[in-house]
XYZ file of C-alpha atoms in Angstrom:
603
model
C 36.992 -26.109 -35.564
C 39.897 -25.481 -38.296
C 43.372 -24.654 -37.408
C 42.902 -21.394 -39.170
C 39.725 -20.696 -36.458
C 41.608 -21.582 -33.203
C 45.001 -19.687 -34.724
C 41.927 -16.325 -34.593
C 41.458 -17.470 -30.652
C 44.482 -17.610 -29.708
C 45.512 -15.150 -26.740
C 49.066 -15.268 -28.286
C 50.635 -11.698 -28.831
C 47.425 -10.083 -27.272
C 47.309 -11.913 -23.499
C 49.663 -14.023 -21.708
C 48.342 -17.229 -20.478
C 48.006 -15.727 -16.700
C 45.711 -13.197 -18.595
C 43.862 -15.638 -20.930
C 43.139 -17.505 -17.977
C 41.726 -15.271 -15.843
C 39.865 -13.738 -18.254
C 38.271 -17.015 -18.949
C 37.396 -17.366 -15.101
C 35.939 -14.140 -15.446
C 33.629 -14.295 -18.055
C 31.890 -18.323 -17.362
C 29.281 -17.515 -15.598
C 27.802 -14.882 -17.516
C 25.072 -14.784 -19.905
C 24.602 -14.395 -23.393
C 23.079 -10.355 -22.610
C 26.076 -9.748 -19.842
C 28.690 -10.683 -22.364
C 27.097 -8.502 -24.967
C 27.041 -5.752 -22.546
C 30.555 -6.490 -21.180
C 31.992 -6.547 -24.923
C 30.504 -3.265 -25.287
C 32.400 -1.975 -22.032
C 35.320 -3.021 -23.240
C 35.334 -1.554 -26.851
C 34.334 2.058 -25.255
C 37.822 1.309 -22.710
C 39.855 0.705 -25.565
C 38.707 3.725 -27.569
C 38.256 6.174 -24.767
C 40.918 8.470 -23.584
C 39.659 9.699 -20.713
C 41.481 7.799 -17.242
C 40.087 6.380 -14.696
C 41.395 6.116 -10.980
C 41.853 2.757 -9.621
C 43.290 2.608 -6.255
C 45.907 -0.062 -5.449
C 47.474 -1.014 -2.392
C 51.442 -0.571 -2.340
C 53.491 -3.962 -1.699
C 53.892 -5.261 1.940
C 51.155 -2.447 2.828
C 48.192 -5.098 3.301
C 46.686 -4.539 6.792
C 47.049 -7.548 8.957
C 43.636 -7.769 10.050
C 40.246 -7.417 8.643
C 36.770 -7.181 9.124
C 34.718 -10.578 7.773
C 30.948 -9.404 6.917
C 28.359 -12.854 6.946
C 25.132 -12.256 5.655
C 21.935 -14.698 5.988
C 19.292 -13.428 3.527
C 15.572 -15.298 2.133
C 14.496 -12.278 0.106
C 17.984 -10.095 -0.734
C 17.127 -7.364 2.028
C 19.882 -8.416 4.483
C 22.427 -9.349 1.383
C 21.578 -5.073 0.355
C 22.491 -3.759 3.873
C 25.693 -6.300 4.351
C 26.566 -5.035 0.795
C 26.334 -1.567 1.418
C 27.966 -1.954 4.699
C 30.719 -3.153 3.568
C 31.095 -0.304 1.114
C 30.281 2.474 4.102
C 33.590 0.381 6.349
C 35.769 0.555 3.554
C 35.028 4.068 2.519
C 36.337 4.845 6.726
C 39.788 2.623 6.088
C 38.783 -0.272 6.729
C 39.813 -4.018 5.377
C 36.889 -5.934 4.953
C 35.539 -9.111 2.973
C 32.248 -10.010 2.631
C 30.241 -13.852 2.245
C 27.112 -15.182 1.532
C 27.059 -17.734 4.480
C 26.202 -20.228 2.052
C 29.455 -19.912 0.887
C 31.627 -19.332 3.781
C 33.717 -22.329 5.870
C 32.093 -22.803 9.206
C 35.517 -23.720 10.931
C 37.393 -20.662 9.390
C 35.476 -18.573 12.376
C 38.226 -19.716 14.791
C 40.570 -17.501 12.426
C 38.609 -14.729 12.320
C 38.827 -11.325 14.654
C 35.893 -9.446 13.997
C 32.865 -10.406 12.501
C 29.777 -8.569 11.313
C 26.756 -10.608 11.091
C 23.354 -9.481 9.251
C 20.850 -12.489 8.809
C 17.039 -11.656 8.640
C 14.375 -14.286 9.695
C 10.918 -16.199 7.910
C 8.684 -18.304 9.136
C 8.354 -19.485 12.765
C 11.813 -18.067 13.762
C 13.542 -19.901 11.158
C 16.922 -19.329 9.331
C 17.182 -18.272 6.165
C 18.487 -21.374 3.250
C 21.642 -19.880 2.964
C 22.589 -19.176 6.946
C 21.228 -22.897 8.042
C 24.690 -24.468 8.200
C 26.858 -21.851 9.708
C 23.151 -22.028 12.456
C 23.235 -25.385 13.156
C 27.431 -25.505 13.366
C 27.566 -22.773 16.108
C 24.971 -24.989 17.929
C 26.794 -28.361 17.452
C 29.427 -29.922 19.413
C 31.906 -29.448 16.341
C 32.867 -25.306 17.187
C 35.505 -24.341 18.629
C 35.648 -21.901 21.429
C 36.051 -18.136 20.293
C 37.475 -15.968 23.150
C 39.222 -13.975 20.394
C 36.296 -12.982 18.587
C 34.619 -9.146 18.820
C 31.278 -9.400 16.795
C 28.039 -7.265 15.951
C 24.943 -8.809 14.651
C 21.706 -7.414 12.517
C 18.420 -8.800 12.662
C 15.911 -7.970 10.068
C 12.763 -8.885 10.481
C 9.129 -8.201 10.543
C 7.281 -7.546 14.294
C 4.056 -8.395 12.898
C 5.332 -11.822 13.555
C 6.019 -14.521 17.074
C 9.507 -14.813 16.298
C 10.825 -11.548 15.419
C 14.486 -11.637 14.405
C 14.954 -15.129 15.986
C 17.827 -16.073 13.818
C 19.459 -12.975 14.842
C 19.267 -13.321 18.694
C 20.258 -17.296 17.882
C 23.444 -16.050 16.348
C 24.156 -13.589 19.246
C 23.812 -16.102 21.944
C 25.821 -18.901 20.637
C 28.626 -16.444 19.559
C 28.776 -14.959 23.575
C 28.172 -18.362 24.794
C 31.420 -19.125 22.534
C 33.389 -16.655 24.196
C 33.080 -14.236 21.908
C 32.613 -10.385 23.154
C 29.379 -8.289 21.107
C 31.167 -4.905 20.641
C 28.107 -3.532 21.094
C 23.952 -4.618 21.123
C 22.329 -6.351 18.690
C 20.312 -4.097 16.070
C 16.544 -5.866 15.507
C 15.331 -4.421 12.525
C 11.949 -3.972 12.036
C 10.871 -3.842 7.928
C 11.625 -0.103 7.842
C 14.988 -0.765 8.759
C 16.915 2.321 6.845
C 17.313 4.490 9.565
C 18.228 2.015 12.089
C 21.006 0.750 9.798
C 22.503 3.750 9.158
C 22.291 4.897 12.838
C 24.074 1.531 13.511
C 26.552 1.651 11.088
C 27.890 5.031 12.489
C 27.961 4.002 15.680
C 29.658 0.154 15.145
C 32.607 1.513 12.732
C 33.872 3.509 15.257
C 34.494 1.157 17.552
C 35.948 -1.216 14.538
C 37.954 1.935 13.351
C 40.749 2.018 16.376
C 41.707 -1.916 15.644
C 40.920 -2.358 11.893
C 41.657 0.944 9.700
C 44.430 0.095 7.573
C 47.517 2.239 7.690
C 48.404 1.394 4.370
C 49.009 3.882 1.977
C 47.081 3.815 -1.050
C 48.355 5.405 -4.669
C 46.274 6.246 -7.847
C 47.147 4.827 -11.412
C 45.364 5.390 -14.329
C 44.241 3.279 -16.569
C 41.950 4.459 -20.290
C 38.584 3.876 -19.699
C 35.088 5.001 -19.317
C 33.150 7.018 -16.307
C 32.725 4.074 -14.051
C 29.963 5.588 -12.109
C 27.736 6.076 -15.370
C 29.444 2.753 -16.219
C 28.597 0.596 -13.266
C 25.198 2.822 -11.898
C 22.398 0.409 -12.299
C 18.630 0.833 -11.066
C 17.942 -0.694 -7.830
C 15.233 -0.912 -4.393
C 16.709 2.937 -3.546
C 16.473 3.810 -7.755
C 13.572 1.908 -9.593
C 13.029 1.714 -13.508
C 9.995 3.245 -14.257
C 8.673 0.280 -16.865
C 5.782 -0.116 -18.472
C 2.939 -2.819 -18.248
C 2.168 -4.536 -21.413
C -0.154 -6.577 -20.640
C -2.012 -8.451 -17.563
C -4.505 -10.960 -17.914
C -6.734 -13.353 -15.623
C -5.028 -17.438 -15.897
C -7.319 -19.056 -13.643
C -10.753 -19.980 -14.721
C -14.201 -17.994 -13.942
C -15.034 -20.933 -11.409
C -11.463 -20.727 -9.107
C -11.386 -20.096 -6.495
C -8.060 -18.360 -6.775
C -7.333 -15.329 -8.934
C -3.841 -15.345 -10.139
C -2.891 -12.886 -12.909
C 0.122 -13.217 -15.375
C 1.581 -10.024 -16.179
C 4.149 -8.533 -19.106
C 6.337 -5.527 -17.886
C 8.838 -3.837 -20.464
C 12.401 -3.225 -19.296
C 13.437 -1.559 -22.417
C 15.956 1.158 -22.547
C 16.858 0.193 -18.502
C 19.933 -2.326 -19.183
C 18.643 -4.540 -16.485
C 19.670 -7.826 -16.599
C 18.101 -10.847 -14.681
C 18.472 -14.474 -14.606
C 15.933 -17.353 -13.970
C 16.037 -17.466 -10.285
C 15.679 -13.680 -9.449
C 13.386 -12.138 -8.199
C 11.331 -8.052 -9.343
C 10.695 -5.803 -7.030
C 7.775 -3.954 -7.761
C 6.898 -0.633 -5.753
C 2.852 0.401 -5.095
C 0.586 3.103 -4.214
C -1.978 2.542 -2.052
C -5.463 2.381 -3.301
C -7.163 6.447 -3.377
C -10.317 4.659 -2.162
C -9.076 3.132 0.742
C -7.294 6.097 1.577
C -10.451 8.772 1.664
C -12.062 6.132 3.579
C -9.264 6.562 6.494
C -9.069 9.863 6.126
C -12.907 10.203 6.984
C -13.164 7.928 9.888
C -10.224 10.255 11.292
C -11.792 13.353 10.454
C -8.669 14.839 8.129
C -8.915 16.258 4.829
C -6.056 14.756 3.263
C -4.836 18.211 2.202
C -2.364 18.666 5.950
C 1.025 18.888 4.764
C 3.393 16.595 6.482
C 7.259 15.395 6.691
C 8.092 12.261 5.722
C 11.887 11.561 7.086
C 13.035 15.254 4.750
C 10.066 15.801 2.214
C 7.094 17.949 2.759
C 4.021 16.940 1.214
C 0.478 16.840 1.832
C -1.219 13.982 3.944
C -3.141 12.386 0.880
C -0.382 12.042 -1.049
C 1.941 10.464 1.402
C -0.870 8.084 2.491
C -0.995 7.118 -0.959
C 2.598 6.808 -1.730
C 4.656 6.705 1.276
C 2.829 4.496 3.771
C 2.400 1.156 4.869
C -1.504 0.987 5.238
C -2.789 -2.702 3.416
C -0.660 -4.643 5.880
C -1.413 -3.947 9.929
C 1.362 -4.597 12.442
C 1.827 -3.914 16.576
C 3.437 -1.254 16.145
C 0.886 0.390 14.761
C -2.104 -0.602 16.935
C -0.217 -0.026 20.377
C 0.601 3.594 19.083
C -2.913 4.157 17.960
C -4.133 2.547 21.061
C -1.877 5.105 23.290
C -2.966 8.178 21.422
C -6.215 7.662 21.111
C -6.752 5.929 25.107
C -9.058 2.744 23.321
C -9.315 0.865 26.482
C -10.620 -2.414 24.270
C -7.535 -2.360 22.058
C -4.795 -1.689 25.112
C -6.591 -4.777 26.318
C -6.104 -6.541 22.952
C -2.748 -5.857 22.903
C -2.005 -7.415 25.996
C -3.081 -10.903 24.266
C -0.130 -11.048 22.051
C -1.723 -14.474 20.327
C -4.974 -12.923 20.512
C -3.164 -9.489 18.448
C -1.585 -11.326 15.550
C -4.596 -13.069 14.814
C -6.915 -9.713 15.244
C -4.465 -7.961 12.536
C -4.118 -10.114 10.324
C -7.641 -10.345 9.472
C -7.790 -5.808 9.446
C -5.644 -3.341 7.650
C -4.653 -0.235 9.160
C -8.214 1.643 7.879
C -10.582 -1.321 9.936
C -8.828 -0.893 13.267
C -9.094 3.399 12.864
C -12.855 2.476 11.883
C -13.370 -0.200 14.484
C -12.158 2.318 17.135
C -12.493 5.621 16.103
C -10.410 8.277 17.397
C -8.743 11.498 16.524
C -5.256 12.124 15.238
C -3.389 15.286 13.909
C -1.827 14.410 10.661
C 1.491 14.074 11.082
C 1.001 12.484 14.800
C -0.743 9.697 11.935
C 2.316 9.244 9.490
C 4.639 8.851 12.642
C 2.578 5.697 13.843
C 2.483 4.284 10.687
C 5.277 2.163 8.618
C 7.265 3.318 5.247
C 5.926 1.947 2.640
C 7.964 -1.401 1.091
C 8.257 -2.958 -2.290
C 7.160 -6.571 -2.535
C 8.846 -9.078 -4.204
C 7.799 -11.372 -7.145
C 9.885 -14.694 -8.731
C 10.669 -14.031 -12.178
C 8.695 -16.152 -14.463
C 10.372 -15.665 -17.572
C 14.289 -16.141 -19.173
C 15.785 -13.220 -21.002
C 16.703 -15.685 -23.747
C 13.170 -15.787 -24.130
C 11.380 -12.695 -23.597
C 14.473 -10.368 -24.202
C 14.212 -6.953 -22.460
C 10.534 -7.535 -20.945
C 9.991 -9.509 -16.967
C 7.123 -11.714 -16.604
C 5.207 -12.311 -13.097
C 3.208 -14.500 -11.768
C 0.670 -13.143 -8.973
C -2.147 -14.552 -6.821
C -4.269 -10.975 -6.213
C -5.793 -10.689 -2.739
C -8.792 -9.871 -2.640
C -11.673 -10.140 0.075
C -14.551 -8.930 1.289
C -14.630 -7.707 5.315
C -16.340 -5.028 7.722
C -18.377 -4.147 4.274
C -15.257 -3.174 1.760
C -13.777 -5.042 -0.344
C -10.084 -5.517 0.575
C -7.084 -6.103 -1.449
C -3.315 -6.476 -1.453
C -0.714 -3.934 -1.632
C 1.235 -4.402 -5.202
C -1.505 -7.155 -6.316
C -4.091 -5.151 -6.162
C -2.060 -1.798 -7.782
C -1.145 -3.916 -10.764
C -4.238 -5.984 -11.125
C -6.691 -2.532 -10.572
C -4.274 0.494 -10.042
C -2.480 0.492 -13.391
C -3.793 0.410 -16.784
C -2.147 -1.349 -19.689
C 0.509 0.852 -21.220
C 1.475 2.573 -17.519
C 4.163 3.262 -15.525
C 5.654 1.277 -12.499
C 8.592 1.482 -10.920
C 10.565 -1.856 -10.490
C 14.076 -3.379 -9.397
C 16.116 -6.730 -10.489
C 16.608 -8.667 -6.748
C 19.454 -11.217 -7.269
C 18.904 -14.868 -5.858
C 21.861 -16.432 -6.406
C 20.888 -19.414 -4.244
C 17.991 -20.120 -6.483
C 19.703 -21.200 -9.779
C 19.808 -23.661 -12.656
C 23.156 -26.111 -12.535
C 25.873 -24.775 -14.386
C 26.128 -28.404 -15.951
C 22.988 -28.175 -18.929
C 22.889 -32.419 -18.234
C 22.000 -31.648 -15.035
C 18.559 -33.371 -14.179
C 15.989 -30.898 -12.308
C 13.456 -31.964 -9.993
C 10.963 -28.641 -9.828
C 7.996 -28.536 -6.375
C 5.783 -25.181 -7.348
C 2.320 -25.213 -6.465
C 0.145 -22.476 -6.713
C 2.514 -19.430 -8.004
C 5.229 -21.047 -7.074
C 5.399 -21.992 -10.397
C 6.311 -19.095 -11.512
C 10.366 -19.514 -11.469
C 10.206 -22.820 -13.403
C 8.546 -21.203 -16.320
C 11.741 -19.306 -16.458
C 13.881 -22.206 -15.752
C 12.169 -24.400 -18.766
C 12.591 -21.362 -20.845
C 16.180 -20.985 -20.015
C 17.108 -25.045 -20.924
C 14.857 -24.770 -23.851
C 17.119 -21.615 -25.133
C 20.006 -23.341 -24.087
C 19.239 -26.397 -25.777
C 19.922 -28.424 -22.403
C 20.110 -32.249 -22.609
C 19.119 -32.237 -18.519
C 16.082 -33.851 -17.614
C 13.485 -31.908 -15.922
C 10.020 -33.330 -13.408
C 7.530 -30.904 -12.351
C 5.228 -31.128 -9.495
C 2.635 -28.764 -9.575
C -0.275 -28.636 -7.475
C -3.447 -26.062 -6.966
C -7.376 -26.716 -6.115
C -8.817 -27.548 -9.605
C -7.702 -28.917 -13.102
C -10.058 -26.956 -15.340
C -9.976 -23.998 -13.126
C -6.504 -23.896 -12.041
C -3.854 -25.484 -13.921
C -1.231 -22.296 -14.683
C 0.559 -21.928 -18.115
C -1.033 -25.551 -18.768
C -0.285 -25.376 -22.344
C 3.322 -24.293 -22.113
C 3.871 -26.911 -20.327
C 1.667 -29.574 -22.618
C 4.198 -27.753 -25.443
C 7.388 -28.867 -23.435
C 6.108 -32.197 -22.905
C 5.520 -32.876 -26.415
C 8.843 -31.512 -27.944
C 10.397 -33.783 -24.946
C 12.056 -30.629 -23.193
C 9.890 -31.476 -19.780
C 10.201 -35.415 -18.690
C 7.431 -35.790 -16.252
C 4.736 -33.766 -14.576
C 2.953 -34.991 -11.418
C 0.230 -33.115 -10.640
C -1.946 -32.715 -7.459
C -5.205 -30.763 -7.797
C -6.157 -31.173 -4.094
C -10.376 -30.788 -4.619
C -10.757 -32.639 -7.589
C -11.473 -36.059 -5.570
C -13.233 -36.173 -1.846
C -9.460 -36.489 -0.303
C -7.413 -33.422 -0.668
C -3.604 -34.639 -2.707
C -1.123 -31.811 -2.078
C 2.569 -31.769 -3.524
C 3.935 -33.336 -1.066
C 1.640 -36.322 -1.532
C 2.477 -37.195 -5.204
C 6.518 -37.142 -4.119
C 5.748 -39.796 -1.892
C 3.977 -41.890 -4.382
C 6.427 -41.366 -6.807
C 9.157 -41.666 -3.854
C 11.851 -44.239 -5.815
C 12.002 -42.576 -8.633
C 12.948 -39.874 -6.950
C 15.133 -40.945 -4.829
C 16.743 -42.580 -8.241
C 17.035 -38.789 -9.812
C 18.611 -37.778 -6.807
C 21.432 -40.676 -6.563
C 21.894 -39.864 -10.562
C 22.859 -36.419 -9.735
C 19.543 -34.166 -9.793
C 19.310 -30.682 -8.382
C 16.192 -30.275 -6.464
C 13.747 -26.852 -6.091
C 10.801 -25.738 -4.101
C 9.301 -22.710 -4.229
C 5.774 -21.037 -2.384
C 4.300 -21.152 0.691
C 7.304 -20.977 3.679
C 5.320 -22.172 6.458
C 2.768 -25.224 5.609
C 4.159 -26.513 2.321
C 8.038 -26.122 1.917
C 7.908 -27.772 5.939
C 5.673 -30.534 4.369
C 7.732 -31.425 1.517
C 11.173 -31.305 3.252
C 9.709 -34.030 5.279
C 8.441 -36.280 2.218
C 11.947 -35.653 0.903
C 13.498 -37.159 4.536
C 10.909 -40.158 4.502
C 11.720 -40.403 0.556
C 15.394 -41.123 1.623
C 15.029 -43.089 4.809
C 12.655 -45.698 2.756
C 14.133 -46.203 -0.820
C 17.552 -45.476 0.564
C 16.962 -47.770 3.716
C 18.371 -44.872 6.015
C 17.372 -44.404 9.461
C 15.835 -40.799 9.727
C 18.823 -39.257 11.116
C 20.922 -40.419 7.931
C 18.058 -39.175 5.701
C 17.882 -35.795 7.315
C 21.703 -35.873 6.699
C 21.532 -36.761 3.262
C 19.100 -33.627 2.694
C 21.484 -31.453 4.452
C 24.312 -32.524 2.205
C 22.328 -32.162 -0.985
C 21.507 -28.072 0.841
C 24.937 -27.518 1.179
C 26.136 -28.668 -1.825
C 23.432 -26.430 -3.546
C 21.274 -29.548 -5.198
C 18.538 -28.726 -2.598
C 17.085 -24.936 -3.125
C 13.870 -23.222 -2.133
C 12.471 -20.061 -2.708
C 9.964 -20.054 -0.189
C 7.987 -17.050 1.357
């Protein structure tokens, strides 16, 4: 760069060097789009006239105590209600700071006075990524007593499962066997969790209010600027975009045995920003079929009006709209089972083992058809859970695809009792929208699922199945950013021919030199069935090799069978080509977890 180029740089006569550098901080991690956006922000500050109040806090008036908010979250549900409840304790007086886990000092807990704690659970009673270490720590020999800690704790979870909120009641009985005092009982949230949470909220900030409210006094300046609410609103789960769906096409062959759809959705005109990593959150209606079918075997016309928490509307609709019905869950059948005196079902319920694996073979129409009974409509809607948004890894980079979201999506579909059955959202945008329609979606951060900041960084990338998807993004990111980083991919489904997503994207990268290495493990293309975790083993050295040089390693799919099975390949991986006992190995992975080189996105 010329003299003359870095004089035009210089902060001098515009920013001090305090400023210049924290402006600097400020704007690193952002993208190409957010710095666009940002520079826009600015330019309307400096020509608006209109003020803005920003409250400040008057010197020597800090409060001397605060309240420390952790939050544990897989999907981003328990990061929204730690978010917003730190906004609801602040808006009552209250000092508080809020962490990722992830990011928060284990051993600072002996400092701390009050801690809120929201942490939601997956799998078999298992901690989410980002809350294993601060897990593990209060259940190791390294904590400290903490008789001067008051506490509350949020489980969110899902009841349809064994473990419900495990991670939850684990953090709750190692703080009290700590010393530490619950100011009042743990919330277990079910997944329609709103009401509880605020109901909680209420409740737990008064009993925070009489230590914690700040008696500092708090003065308004104004600076120019914009509206920051129109400034700062963006859409979200509570406020969707309503986008529209280019295009959605079939990418596994006519012989698969899977069906897994690729789909284009237009974010134009919403602003929203995502990065490779994140994750959409795409909300459904129920299919009208299914629907008239359940509203026959009860004997209803659909046309009952009904309240749904403070709407009126009539029964079809909110069956349609509203309701949880593709996805069956205890709470359900021991309501239905109570109303309607089924003396088979109260039996089945009693066989918790026995339940789980009766429901999740039915949605909520085969049990009502399986026993039939009668139910006035809004006796119905109270048995039966709010409807929820699912969530789908991004497979796409804005630096790509600009202002549209790509997904990735295995439809469910199946044939039982004489229907055919499908998934919630995969079946609505495989069958329930047409090309060119509307459907209303939200941008769900993951910031523990993201690309090193360093573009050398090597990548090692575990997706079978659609847990490819995010790694389409990520090679579409390096490839925009021109990254010198080396990147593997393991990818495994059933068949080559059949099977082998985005195969020629991927044949493109290797050719231009962009992707490294692909191991690939098409389990029924050979009498033995090769998963994943199989083809790190054989290629276990080299591995191990990318590790030792620095490489950031990511899994993503399947929670339960294969993120468990390829955490262990990585441990046996380590023990053998690093000649590690076990324990050292499983040491070594934890290390790489914590230093965020190890990251899954696993459901």
């Amino acid at each position: 760069m010329s003299s003359s180029n870095s004089h035009n740089l210089s902060p001098a006569g515009v920013l001090d060097q305090t400023q210049w550098s924290e402006l600097q901080k400020a704007i690193a991690p952002l993208s190409s789009g957010q710095l666009t956006w940002v520079s826009g922000y600015l330019a309307g500050l400096a020509q608006s006239h209109q003020p803005v109040a920003v409250v400040t806090q008057e010197a020597g008036q800090q409060p001397e105590r605060k309240l420390t908010i952790l939050y544990g979250s897989q999907t981003g549900n328990a990061k929204g209600v730690a978010e917003e409840y730190k906004d609801f304790v602040e808006q009552a007086g209250i000092t508080a700071e809020l962490f990722n886990m992830a990011d928060y000092k284990p051993k600072k807990l002996k400092d701390e006075s009050h801690v809120v704690i929201v942490v939601s659970t997956h799998g078999e009673g298992d901690a989410p990524d980002d809350a294993i270490e601060l897990h593990e720590f209060l259940a190791s020999k390294k904590v400290a007593k903490l008789p001067n800690l008051k506490y509350a704790v949020v489980g969110l979870g899902d009841s349809s499962y064994e473990f419900f909120c495990q991670t939850a009641k684990d953090f709750d009985q190692r703080l009290s066997a700590l010393g530490a005092s619950a100011l009042t009982e743990r919330l277990d949230c079910d997944v329609d969790y709103d009401t509880d949470v605020s109901n909680w909220r209420e409740k737990v900030t008064e009993l925070f209010k009489a230590e914690l409210k700040s008696t500092s006094e708090a003065r308004v300046v104004t600076m120019p600027g914009v509206n920051m609410a129109a400034a700062t609103a963006q859409y979200n789960k509570k406020n969707p975009f309503t986008a529209v769906l280019l295009d959605g096409q079939k990418i596994t062959g006519r012989d698969s045995v899977k069906d897994i759809r690729h789909f284009e959705i237009s974010l134009e005109g919403s602003g929203l920003q995502y990065q490779p990593g994140d994750a959409l959150g795409v909300w459904f209606n129920n299919d009208a079929a299914m629907v008239a079918r359940l509203l026959k075997a009860l004997e209803l016309t659909g046309d009952e009006e009904i309240q749904v928490a403070d709407d009126t509307l009539l029964l079809r609709q909110a069956l349609i709209e509203k309701m949880e019905l593709t996805q069956s869950y205890p709470s359900f059948a021991k309501a239905y089972a109570e109303a309607t005196q089924s003396s088979e079902l109260v039996q089945l319920l009693e066989d918790k083992a026995g339940l789980r694996q009766y429901l999740s073979q039915r949605q909520v129409v085969d049990i009502i058809t399986e026993y039939p009974g009668k139910l006035q409509a809004q006796q119905l809607v109270a048995m039966l859970r709010p409807l929820t948004p699912r969530l789908y890894s991004i497979a796409s980079s804005q630096a790509e695809v600009e202002d549209e979201v790509h997904l990735t999506v295995a439809l469910v579909e199946y044939e039982a009792f004489g229907f055919t059955h499908r998934g919630g959202a995969s079946g609505y945008l495989s069958h329930g929208v047409e090309e060119s329609g509307e459907i209303r979606v939200f941008v769900e951060r993951n910031d523990n699922f993201r690309l090193p900041e360093n573009p050398d960084t090597p990548v090692i990338m575990i997706g079978p199945g659609t847990g490819i998807a995010p790694f389409r993004a990520f090679m579409q990111q390096r490839e925009a950013e021109e990254a010198d980083g080396r990147n593997w991919l393991f990818f495994g489904n059933p068949n080559f021919t059949q099977d082998f997503l985005y195969q020629v994207e991927w044949q493109r990268w290797v050719k231009t030199g962009l992707l490294n290495k692909v191991s690939l493990a098409f389990s029924r293309d050979q009498q033995e069935k090769i998963y994943v975790q199989h083809r790190l083993l054989e290629q276990g050295e080299e591995v191990y090799q990318w590790l030792e040089q620095g490489a950031h390693l990511y899994v993503c799919g399947d929670a339960n069978r294969m993120a468990k099975d390829v955490h262990q390949a990585l441990v046996n991986i380590v023990a053998e080509h690093g000649n590690q006992s076990v324990e050292k190995a499983e040491e070594y992975i934890s290390q790489l977890r914590k230093a965020k080189r190890y990251q899954r996105d696993v459901y």
